[in-house]
Amino acid sequence: MNTDCGECGAGISVPEDAIVGEIFSCKDCSSEYEVAEISNGRVLLKPAEQVGEDWGE
Ligand SMILES: [Zn+2]
């Protein structure tokens, strides 16, 4: 699945087995994105929150 970086427009490749909540970073600008939704083979990313959230297991 491929989507675009909202910051720089570079393509981001997301594995087919990605899950909602998984974090990916743009290879070009290092912006971090969280998988917000996966539907019909398309992935929707949202900027990963970095404001004191605890993402520990
Ligand atoms: Zn980028």
Short mmCIF file of N, CA, C and O and ligand atoms in Angstrom, two decimals:
data_model
loop_
_atom_site.label_atom_id
_atom_site.label_comp_id
_atom_site.label_asym_id
_atom_site.label_seq_id
_atom_site.Cartn_x
_atom_site.Cartn_y
_atom_site.Cartn_z
N MET A 1 0.86 -1.19 0.00
CA MET A 1 0.00 0.00 0.00
C MET A 1 0.89 1.24 0.00
O MET A 1 1.88 1.29 0.72
N ASN A 2 0.54 2.19 -0.80
CA ASN A 2 1.34 3.41 -0.87
C ASN A 2 0.48 4.62 -0.56
O ASN A 2 -0.68 4.69 -0.91
N THR A 3 1.10 5.56 0.10
CA THR A 3 0.42 6.82 0.39
C THR A 3 1.47 7.93 0.32
O THR A 3 2.64 7.67 0.06
N ASP A 4 1.03 9.14 0.50
CA ASP A 4 1.96 10.25 0.37
C ASP A 4 2.20 10.93 1.71
O ASP A 4 1.31 11.05 2.54
N CYS A 5 3.42 11.43 1.86
CA CYS A 5 3.77 12.20 3.04
C CYS A 5 3.06 13.55 2.98
O CYS A 5 3.13 14.24 1.96
N GLY A 6 2.39 13.92 4.05
CA GLY A 6 1.67 15.19 4.06
C GLY A 6 2.60 16.38 4.17
O GLY A 6 2.21 17.52 3.90
N GLU A 7 3.82 16.14 4.58
CA GLU A 7 4.77 17.22 4.76
C GLU A 7 5.53 17.55 3.48
O GLU A 7 5.64 18.71 3.09
N CYS A 8 6.08 16.51 2.83
CA CYS A 8 6.94 16.77 1.68
C CYS A 8 6.42 16.14 0.40
O CYS A 8 6.97 16.38 -0.67
N GLY A 9 5.37 15.34 0.51
CA GLY A 9 4.78 14.77 -0.69
C GLY A 9 5.46 13.52 -1.21
O GLY A 9 5.05 12.95 -2.21
N ALA A 10 6.50 13.07 -0.51
CA ALA A 10 7.18 11.85 -0.94
C ALA A 10 6.27 10.64 -0.71
O ALA A 10 5.40 10.66 0.16
N GLY A 11 6.47 9.62 -1.50
CA GLY A 11 5.68 8.41 -1.32
C GLY A 11 6.13 7.65 -0.08
O GLY A 11 7.31 7.58 0.22
N ILE A 12 5.16 7.11 0.64
CA ILE A 12 5.47 6.27 1.79
C ILE A 12 4.89 4.89 1.52
O ILE A 12 3.71 4.76 1.21
N SER A 13 5.74 3.89 1.61
CA SER A 13 5.31 2.52 1.37
C SER A 13 4.94 1.86 2.69
O SER A 13 5.73 1.80 3.61
N VAL A 14 3.71 1.40 2.77
CA VAL A 14 3.22 0.75 3.98
C VAL A 14 3.00 -0.73 3.69
O VAL A 14 2.32 -1.07 2.71
N PRO A 15 3.56 -1.61 4.49
CA PRO A 15 3.39 -3.05 4.26
C PRO A 15 1.92 -3.46 4.26
O PRO A 15 1.09 -2.85 4.94
N GLU A 16 1.61 -4.51 3.50
CA GLU A 16 0.23 -5.00 3.42
C GLU A 16 -0.31 -5.44 4.77
O GLU A 16 -1.51 -5.43 5.01
N ASP A 17 0.60 -5.86 5.65
CA ASP A 17 0.14 -6.36 6.96
C ASP A 17 0.20 -5.30 8.05
O ASP A 17 0.17 -5.61 9.24
N ALA A 18 0.27 -4.03 7.65
CA ALA A 18 0.27 -2.95 8.62
C ALA A 18 -1.04 -2.96 9.41
O ALA A 18 -2.07 -3.40 8.91
N ILE A 19 -0.98 -2.48 10.62
CA ILE A 19 -2.18 -2.42 11.45
C ILE A 19 -2.42 -0.99 11.92
O ILE A 19 -1.49 -0.19 11.97
N VAL A 20 -3.67 -0.68 12.25
CA VAL A 20 -4.00 0.64 12.76
C VAL A 20 -3.21 0.89 14.03
O VAL A 20 -3.12 0.04 14.91
N GLY A 21 -2.60 2.06 14.10
CA GLY A 21 -1.81 2.43 15.26
C GLY A 21 -0.32 2.26 15.04
O GLY A 21 0.49 2.75 15.83
N GLU A 22 0.05 1.57 13.97
CA GLU A 22 1.46 1.37 13.68
C GLU A 22 2.07 2.69 13.20
O GLU A 22 1.40 3.50 12.56
N ILE A 23 3.33 2.89 13.53
CA ILE A 23 4.01 4.14 13.20
C ILE A 23 4.96 3.95 12.03
O ILE A 23 5.74 3.00 12.01
N PHE A 24 4.88 4.87 11.08
CA PHE A 24 5.81 4.87 9.96
C PHE A 24 6.41 6.26 9.84
O PHE A 24 5.77 7.24 10.15
N SER A 25 7.65 6.31 9.36
CA SER A 25 8.26 7.62 9.17
C SER A 25 8.62 7.81 7.71
O SER A 25 8.96 6.86 7.01
N CYS A 26 8.52 9.06 7.27
CA CYS A 26 8.88 9.41 5.90
C CYS A 26 10.38 9.32 5.73
O CYS A 26 11.14 9.85 6.55
N LYS A 27 10.81 8.63 4.68
CA LYS A 27 12.24 8.49 4.45
C LYS A 27 12.89 9.82 4.08
O LYS A 27 14.07 10.03 4.30
N ASP A 28 12.11 10.70 3.50
CA ASP A 28 12.68 11.96 3.02
C ASP A 28 12.78 13.03 4.10
O ASP A 28 13.79 13.71 4.23
N CYS A 29 11.72 13.21 4.88
CA CYS A 29 11.72 14.32 5.84
C CYS A 29 11.63 13.85 7.29
O CYS A 29 11.61 14.67 8.21
N SER A 30 11.54 12.54 7.50
CA SER A 30 11.52 11.95 8.85
C SER A 30 10.26 12.28 9.65
O SER A 30 10.23 12.04 10.85
N SER A 31 9.24 12.82 9.01
CA SER A 31 7.98 13.03 9.72
C SER A 31 7.40 11.67 10.11
O SER A 31 7.49 10.72 9.34
N GLU A 32 6.83 11.59 11.30
CA GLU A 32 6.28 10.32 11.74
C GLU A 32 4.76 10.31 11.59
O GLU A 32 4.08 11.28 11.91
N TYR A 33 4.27 9.18 11.10
CA TYR A 33 2.84 9.03 10.88
C TYR A 33 2.32 7.76 11.54
O TYR A 33 3.01 6.75 11.60
N GLU A 34 1.09 7.86 12.00
CA GLU A 34 0.42 6.70 12.58
C GLU A 34 -0.67 6.25 11.62
O GLU A 34 -1.34 7.09 11.00
N VAL A 35 -0.82 4.95 11.49
CA VAL A 35 -1.89 4.43 10.64
C VAL A 35 -3.23 4.70 11.33
O VAL A 35 -3.48 4.22 12.43
N ALA A 36 -4.05 5.52 10.69
CA ALA A 36 -5.34 5.90 11.28
C ALA A 36 -6.45 4.94 10.84
O ALA A 36 -7.37 4.66 11.60
N GLU A 37 -6.34 4.47 9.61
CA GLU A 37 -7.43 3.66 9.06
C GLU A 37 -6.91 2.87 7.87
O GLU A 37 -6.07 3.36 7.11
N ILE A 38 -7.39 1.67 7.73
CA ILE A 38 -7.09 0.88 6.54
C ILE A 38 -8.42 0.36 6.00
O ILE A 38 -9.17 -0.27 6.73
N SER A 39 -8.70 0.70 4.76
CA SER A 39 -9.95 0.22 4.18
C SER A 39 -9.80 0.04 2.69
O SER A 39 -9.19 0.87 2.01
N ASN A 40 -10.33 -1.05 2.19
CA ASN A 40 -10.32 -1.32 0.75
C ASN A 40 -8.92 -1.21 0.14
O ASN A 40 -8.77 -0.70 -0.95
N GLY A 41 -7.93 -1.67 0.87
CA GLY A 41 -6.58 -1.67 0.34
C GLY A 41 -5.90 -0.32 0.35
O GLY A 41 -4.81 -0.16 -0.19
N ARG A 42 -6.54 0.65 0.96
CA ARG A 42 -5.93 1.97 1.06
C ARG A 42 -5.63 2.28 2.51
O ARG A 42 -6.40 1.91 3.40
N VAL A 43 -4.51 2.96 2.74
CA VAL A 43 -4.13 3.29 4.10
C VAL A 43 -4.21 4.80 4.31
O VAL A 43 -3.84 5.58 3.45
N LEU A 44 -4.76 5.18 5.45
CA LEU A 44 -4.86 6.60 5.80
C LEU A 44 -3.94 6.86 6.98
O LEU A 44 -4.05 6.22 8.02
N LEU A 45 -2.99 7.78 6.78
CA LEU A 45 -2.05 8.11 7.84
C LEU A 45 -2.42 9.42 8.49
O LEU A 45 -2.96 10.31 7.86
N LYS A 46 -2.11 9.53 9.77
CA LYS A 46 -2.24 10.82 10.45
C LYS A 46 -0.92 11.09 11.15
O LYS A 46 -0.19 10.16 11.51
N PRO A 47 -0.59 12.35 11.35
CA PRO A 47 0.67 12.66 12.03
C PRO A 47 0.71 12.01 13.41
O PRO A 47 -0.26 12.04 14.14
N ALA A 48 1.84 11.40 13.72
CA ALA A 48 1.98 10.75 15.02
C ALA A 48 2.06 11.81 16.10
O ALA A 48 2.80 12.79 15.98
N GLU A 49 1.29 11.61 17.15
CA GLU A 49 1.31 12.56 18.26
C GLU A 49 2.58 12.38 19.07
O GLU A 49 2.95 11.28 19.42
N GLN A 50 3.23 13.46 19.38
CA GLN A 50 4.47 13.40 20.15
C GLN A 50 4.36 14.29 21.38
O GLN A 50 5.32 14.87 21.84
N VAL A 51 3.16 14.45 21.91
CA VAL A 51 2.94 15.41 22.99
C VAL A 51 2.69 14.71 24.32
O VAL A 51 1.65 14.83 24.93
N GLY A 52 3.67 13.96 24.73
CA GLY A 52 3.61 13.36 26.04
C GLY A 52 2.71 12.14 26.14
O GLY A 52 2.47 11.64 27.23
N GLU A 53 2.23 11.68 25.01
CA GLU A 53 1.43 10.46 25.03
C GLU A 53 2.33 9.27 25.34
O GLU A 53 3.45 9.19 24.87
N ASP A 54 1.81 8.35 26.08
CA ASP A 54 2.57 7.14 26.39
C ASP A 54 2.07 6.01 25.50
O ASP A 54 0.97 5.53 25.65
N TRP A 55 2.91 5.65 24.55
CA TRP A 55 2.52 4.60 23.61
C TRP A 55 3.05 3.23 24.04
O TRP A 55 3.10 2.31 23.26
N GLY A 56 3.44 3.13 25.29
CA GLY A 56 3.96 1.85 25.76
C GLY A 56 2.92 0.75 25.66
O GLY A 56 1.72 1.01 25.72
N GLU A 57 3.36 -0.45 25.57
CA GLU A 57 2.46 -1.59 25.44
C GLU A 57 1.62 -1.77 26.69
O GLU A 57 2.14 -1.83 27.78
ZN ZN B 1 8.06 13.57 4.05
#
